CSV table of C-alpha atoms in Angstrom, one decimal:
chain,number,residue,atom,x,y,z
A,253,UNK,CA,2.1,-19.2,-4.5
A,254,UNK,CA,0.2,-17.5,-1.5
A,255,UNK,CA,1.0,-13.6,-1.3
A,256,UNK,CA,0.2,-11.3,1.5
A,257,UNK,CA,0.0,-8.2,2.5
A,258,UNK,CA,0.5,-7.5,6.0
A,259,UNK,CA,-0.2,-3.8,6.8
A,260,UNK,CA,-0.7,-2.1,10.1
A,261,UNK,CA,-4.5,-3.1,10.3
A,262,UNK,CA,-5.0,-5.5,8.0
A,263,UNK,CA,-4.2,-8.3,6.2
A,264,UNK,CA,-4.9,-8.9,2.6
A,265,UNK,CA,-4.0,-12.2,0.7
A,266,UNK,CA,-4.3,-14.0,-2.9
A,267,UNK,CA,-3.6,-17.6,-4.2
A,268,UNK,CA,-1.4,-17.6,-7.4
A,269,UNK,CA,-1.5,-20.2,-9.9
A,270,UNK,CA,0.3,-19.9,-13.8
A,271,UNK,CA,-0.3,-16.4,-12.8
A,272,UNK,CA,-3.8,-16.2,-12.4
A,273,UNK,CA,-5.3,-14.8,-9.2
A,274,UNK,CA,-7.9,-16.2,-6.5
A,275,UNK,CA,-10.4,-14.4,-5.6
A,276,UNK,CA,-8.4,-12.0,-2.7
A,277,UNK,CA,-9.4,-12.1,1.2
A,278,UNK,CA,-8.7,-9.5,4.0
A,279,UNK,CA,-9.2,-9.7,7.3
A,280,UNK,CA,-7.8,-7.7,10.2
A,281,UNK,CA,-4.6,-8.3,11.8
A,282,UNK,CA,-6.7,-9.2,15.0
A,283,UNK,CA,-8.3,-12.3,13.3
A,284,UNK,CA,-5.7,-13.5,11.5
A,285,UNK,CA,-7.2,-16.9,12.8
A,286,UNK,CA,-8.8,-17.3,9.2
A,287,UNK,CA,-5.7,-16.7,7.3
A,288,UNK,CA,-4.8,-20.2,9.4
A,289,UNK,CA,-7.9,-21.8,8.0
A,290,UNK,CA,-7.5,-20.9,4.6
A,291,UNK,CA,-4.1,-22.2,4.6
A,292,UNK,CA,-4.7,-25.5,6.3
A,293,UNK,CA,-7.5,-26.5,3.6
A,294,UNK,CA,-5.8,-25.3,0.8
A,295,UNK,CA,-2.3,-25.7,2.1
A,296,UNK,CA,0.6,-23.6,-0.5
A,297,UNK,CA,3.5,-24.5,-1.5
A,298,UNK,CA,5.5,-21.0,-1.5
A,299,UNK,CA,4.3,-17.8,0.8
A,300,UNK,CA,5.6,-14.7,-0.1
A,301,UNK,CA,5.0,-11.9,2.8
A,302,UNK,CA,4.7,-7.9,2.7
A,303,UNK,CA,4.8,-7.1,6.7
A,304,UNK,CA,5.2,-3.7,7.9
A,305,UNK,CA,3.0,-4.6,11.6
A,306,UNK,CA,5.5,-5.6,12.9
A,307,UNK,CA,7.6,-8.6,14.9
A,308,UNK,CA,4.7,-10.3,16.9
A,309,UNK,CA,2.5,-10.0,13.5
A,310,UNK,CA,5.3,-11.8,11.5
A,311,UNK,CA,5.5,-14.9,14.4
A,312,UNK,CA,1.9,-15.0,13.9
A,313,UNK,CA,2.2,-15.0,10.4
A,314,UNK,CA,4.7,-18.0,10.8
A,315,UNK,CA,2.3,-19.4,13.5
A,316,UNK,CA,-0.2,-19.8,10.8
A,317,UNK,CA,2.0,-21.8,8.5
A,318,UNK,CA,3.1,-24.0,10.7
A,319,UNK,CA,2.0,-27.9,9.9
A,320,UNK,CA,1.4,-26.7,6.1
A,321,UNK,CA,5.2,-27.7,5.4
A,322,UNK,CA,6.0,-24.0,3.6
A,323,UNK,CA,7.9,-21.0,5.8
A,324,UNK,CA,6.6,-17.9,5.2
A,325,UNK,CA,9.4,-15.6,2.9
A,326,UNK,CA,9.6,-12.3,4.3
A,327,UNK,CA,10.5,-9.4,1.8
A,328,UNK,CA,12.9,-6.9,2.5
A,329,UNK,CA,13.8,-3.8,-0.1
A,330,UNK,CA,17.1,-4.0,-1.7
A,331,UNK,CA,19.4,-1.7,-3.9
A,332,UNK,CA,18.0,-2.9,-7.0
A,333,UNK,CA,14.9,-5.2,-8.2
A,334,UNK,CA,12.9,-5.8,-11.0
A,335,UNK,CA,14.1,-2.6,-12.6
A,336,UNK,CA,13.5,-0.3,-9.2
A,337,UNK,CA,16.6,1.1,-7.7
A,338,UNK,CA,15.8,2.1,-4.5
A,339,UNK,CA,17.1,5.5,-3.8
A,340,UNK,CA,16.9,5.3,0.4
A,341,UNK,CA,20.1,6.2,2.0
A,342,UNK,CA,20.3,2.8,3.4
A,343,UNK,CA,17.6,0.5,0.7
A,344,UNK,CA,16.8,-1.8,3.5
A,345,UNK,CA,15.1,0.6,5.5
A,346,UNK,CA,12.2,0.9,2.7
A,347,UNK,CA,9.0,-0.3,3.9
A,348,UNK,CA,8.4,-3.8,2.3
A,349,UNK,CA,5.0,-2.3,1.2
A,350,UNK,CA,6.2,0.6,-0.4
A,351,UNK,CA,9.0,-1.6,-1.9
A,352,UNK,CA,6.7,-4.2,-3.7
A,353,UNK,CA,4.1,-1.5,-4.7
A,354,UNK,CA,7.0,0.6,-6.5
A,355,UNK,CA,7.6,-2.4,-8.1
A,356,UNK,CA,4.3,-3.1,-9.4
A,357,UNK,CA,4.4,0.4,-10.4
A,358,UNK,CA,7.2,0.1,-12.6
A,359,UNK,CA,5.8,-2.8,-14.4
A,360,UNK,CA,2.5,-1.1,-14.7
A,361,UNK,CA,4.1,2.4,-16.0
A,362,UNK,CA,6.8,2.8,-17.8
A,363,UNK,CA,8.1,6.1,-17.7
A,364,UNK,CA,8.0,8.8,-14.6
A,365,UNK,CA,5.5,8.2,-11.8
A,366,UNK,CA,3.8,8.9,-8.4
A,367,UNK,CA,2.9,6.2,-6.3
A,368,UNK,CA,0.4,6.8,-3.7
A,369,UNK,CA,-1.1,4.0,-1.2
A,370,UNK,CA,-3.8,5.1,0.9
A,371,UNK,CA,-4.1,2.8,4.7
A,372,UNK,CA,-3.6,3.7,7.4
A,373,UNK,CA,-0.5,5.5,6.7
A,374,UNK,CA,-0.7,7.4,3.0
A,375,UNK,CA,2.6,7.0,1.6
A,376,UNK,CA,3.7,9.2,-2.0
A,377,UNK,CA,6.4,7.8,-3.6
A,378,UNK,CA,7.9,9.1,-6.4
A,379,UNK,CA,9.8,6.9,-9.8
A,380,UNK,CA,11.8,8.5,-12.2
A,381,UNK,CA,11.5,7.5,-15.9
A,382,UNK,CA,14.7,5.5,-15.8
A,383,UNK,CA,12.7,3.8,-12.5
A,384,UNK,CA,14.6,5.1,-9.9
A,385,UNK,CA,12.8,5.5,-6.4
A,386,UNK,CA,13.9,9.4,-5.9
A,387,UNK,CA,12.5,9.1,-2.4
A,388,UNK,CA,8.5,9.9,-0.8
A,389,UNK,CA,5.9,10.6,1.8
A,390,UNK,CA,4.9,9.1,4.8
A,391,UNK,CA,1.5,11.4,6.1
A,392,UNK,CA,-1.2,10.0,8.6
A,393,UNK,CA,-4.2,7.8,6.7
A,394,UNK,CA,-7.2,9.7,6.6
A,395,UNK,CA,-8.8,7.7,9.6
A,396,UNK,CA,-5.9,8.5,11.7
A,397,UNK,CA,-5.6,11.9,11.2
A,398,UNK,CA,-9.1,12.0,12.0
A,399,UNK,CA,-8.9,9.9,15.4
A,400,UNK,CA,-5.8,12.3,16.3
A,401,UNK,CA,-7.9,15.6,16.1
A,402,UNK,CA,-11.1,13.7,18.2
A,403,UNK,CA,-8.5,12.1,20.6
A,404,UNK,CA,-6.4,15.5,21.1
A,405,UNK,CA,-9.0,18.2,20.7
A,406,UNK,CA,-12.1,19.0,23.5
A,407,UNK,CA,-15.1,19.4,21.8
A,408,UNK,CA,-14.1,17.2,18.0
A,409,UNK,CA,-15.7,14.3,17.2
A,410,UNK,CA,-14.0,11.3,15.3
A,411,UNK,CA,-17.5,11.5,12.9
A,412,UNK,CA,-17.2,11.4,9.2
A,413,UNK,CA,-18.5,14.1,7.6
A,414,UNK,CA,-18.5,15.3,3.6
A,415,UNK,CA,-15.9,17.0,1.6
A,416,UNK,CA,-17.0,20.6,1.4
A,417,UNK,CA,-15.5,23.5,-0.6
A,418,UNK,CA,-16.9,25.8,2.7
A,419,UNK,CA,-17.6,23.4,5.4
A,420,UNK,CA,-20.8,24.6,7.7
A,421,UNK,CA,-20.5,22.1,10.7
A,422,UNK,CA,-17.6,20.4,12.4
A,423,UNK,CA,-17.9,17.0,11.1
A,424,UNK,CA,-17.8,18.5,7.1
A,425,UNK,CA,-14.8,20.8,8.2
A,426,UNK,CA,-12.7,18.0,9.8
A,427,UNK,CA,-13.2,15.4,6.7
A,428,UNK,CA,-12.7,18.3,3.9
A,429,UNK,CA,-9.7,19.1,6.1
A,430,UNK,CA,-8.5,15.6,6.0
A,431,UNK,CA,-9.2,15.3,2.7
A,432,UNK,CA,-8.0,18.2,1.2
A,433,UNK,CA,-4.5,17.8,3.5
A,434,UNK,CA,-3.8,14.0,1.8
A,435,UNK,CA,-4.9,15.8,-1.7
A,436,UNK,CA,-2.5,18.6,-1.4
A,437,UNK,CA,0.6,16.2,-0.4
A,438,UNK,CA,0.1,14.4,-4.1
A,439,UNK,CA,-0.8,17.6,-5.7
A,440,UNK,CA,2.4,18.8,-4.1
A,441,UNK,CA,4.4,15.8,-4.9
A,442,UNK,CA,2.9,15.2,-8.8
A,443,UNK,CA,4.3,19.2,-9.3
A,444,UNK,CA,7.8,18.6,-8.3
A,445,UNK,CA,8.1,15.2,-9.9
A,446,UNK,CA,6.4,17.0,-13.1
A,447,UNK,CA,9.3,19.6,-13.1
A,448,UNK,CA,11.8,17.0,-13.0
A,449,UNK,CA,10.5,14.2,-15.5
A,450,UNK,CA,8.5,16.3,-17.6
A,451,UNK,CA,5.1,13.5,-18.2
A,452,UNK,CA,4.0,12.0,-15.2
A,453,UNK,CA,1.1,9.5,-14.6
A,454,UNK,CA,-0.2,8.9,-11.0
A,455,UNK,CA,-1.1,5.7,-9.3
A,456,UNK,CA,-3.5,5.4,-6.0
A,457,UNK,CA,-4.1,2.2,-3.9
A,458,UNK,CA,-5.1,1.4,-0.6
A,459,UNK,CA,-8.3,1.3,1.1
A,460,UNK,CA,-8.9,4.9,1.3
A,461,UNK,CA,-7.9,5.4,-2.4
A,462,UNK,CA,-11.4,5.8,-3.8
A,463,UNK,CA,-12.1,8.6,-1.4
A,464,UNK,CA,-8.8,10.4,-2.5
A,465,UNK,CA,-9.5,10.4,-5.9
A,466,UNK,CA,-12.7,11.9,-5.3
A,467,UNK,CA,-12.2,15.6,-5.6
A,468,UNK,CA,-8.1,15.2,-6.5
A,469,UNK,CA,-7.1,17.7,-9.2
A,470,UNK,CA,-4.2,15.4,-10.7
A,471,UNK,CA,-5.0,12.9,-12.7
A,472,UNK,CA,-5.0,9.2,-10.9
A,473,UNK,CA,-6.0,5.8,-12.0
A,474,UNK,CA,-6.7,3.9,-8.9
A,475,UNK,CA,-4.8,0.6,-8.8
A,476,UNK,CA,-5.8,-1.9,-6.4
A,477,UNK,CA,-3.9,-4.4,-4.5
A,478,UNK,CA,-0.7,-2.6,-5.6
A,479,UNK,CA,1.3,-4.5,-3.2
A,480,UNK,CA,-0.1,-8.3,-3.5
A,481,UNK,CA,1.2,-7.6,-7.7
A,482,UNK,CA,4.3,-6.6,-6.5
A,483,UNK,CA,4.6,-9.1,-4.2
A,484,UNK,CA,3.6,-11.1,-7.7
A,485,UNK,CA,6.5,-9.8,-9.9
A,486,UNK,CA,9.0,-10.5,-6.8
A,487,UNK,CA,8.0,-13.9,-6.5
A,488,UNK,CA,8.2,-14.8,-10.4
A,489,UNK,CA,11.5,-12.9,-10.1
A,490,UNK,CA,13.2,-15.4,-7.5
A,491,UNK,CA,11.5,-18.2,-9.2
């Protein structure tokens, strides 16, 4: 089973056999040319998609199965799944993403928790102890809030800088600000859900999750490729 994980950059992707894992591959939605050549050498016999870039992303996606005999299957949230019930007004408008990584979530923790990936969109998701989805987040990714002060501001350039407590130059004061605006979101989030549930454990994936946790004042464990294990329990779900 091939699994992947089709965000708005990037596309991540891992081979799954008896349940053990290949070594996983990225590569940006822009080059998705080597997704194609992993497939026709190792061609799979079931591919199970997370894509939230879109229409002409998913025909490439099918583009890139084609001649491998195996169409793509293309995950869309539902009302209830491996022990998630999806509180969106209407489930199917959930981001497949978010979706699969609540799943993995659920498997991962058993009792109340907040679920946080970090791309280019951060998304805070919250699961109550019985493992309902009680609803989330959707904030800029550090990157793009970043680009959006450089590209709408004068005299701000898009240059990383460090986290500071009392930034001194422009670069430092845009990243802490950045920073510290993603941090307070989950600090925010991990309060309310900790009034409701009582004990709550938080989960952080994504590219940017390492630089998230660095400074965060909840306690995190930093899960990575959240959404290829849900994609995982989905598959040996259907199966």
């Amino acid at each position: 089973m091939l699994l992947l994980d089709v965000g708005n950059s990037r596309c991540k992707w891992v081979r799954v056999e008896e349940g053990r894992w290949s070594q996983p591959q990225a590569c940006d939605n822009a080059e998705l040319e080597r997704l194609q050549a992993d497939m026709q050498r190792h061609p799979p016999r079931r591919v199970l998609v997370s894509n939230v870039a879109g229409e002409e992303v998913a025909a490439r996606v099918r583009a890139c199965c084609a001649g491998t005999g195996c169409e793509p299957e293309f995950i869309q949230a539902a009302a209830m799944r491996c022990g998630v019930r999806n509180g969106y007004r209407i489930p199917q408008q959930l981001g497949s993403d978010r979706w699969a990584a609540l799943i993995a979530a659920r498997r991962r923790v058993p009792g109340a928790c907040l679920v946080v990936n970090c791309g280019t969109a951060t998304t805070v998701d919250a699961l109550s102890a019985q493992g309902e989805f009680l609803g989330g987040l959707i904030l800029p990714g550090l990157s793009l809030m970043l680009h959006s002060l450089h590209a709408n501001t004068a005299q701000l350039a898009a240059a990383e800088g460090t986290a500071q407590d009392f930034p001194q130059d422009t670069a430092d004061a845009m990243w802490s600000g950045v920073l510290r605006a993603t941090q307070g979101a989950i600090r925010c989030q991990f309060d309310v859900l900790q009034r409701r549930e009582g004990a709550v454990r938080c989960l952080i994936g994504g590219g940017a999750a390492e630089r998230v946790m660095q400074g965060l004042s909840v306690p995190a464990e930093h899960f990575e490729h959240m959404v290829l294990h849900g994609l995982q329990i989905l598959g040996e779900d259907q199966a």
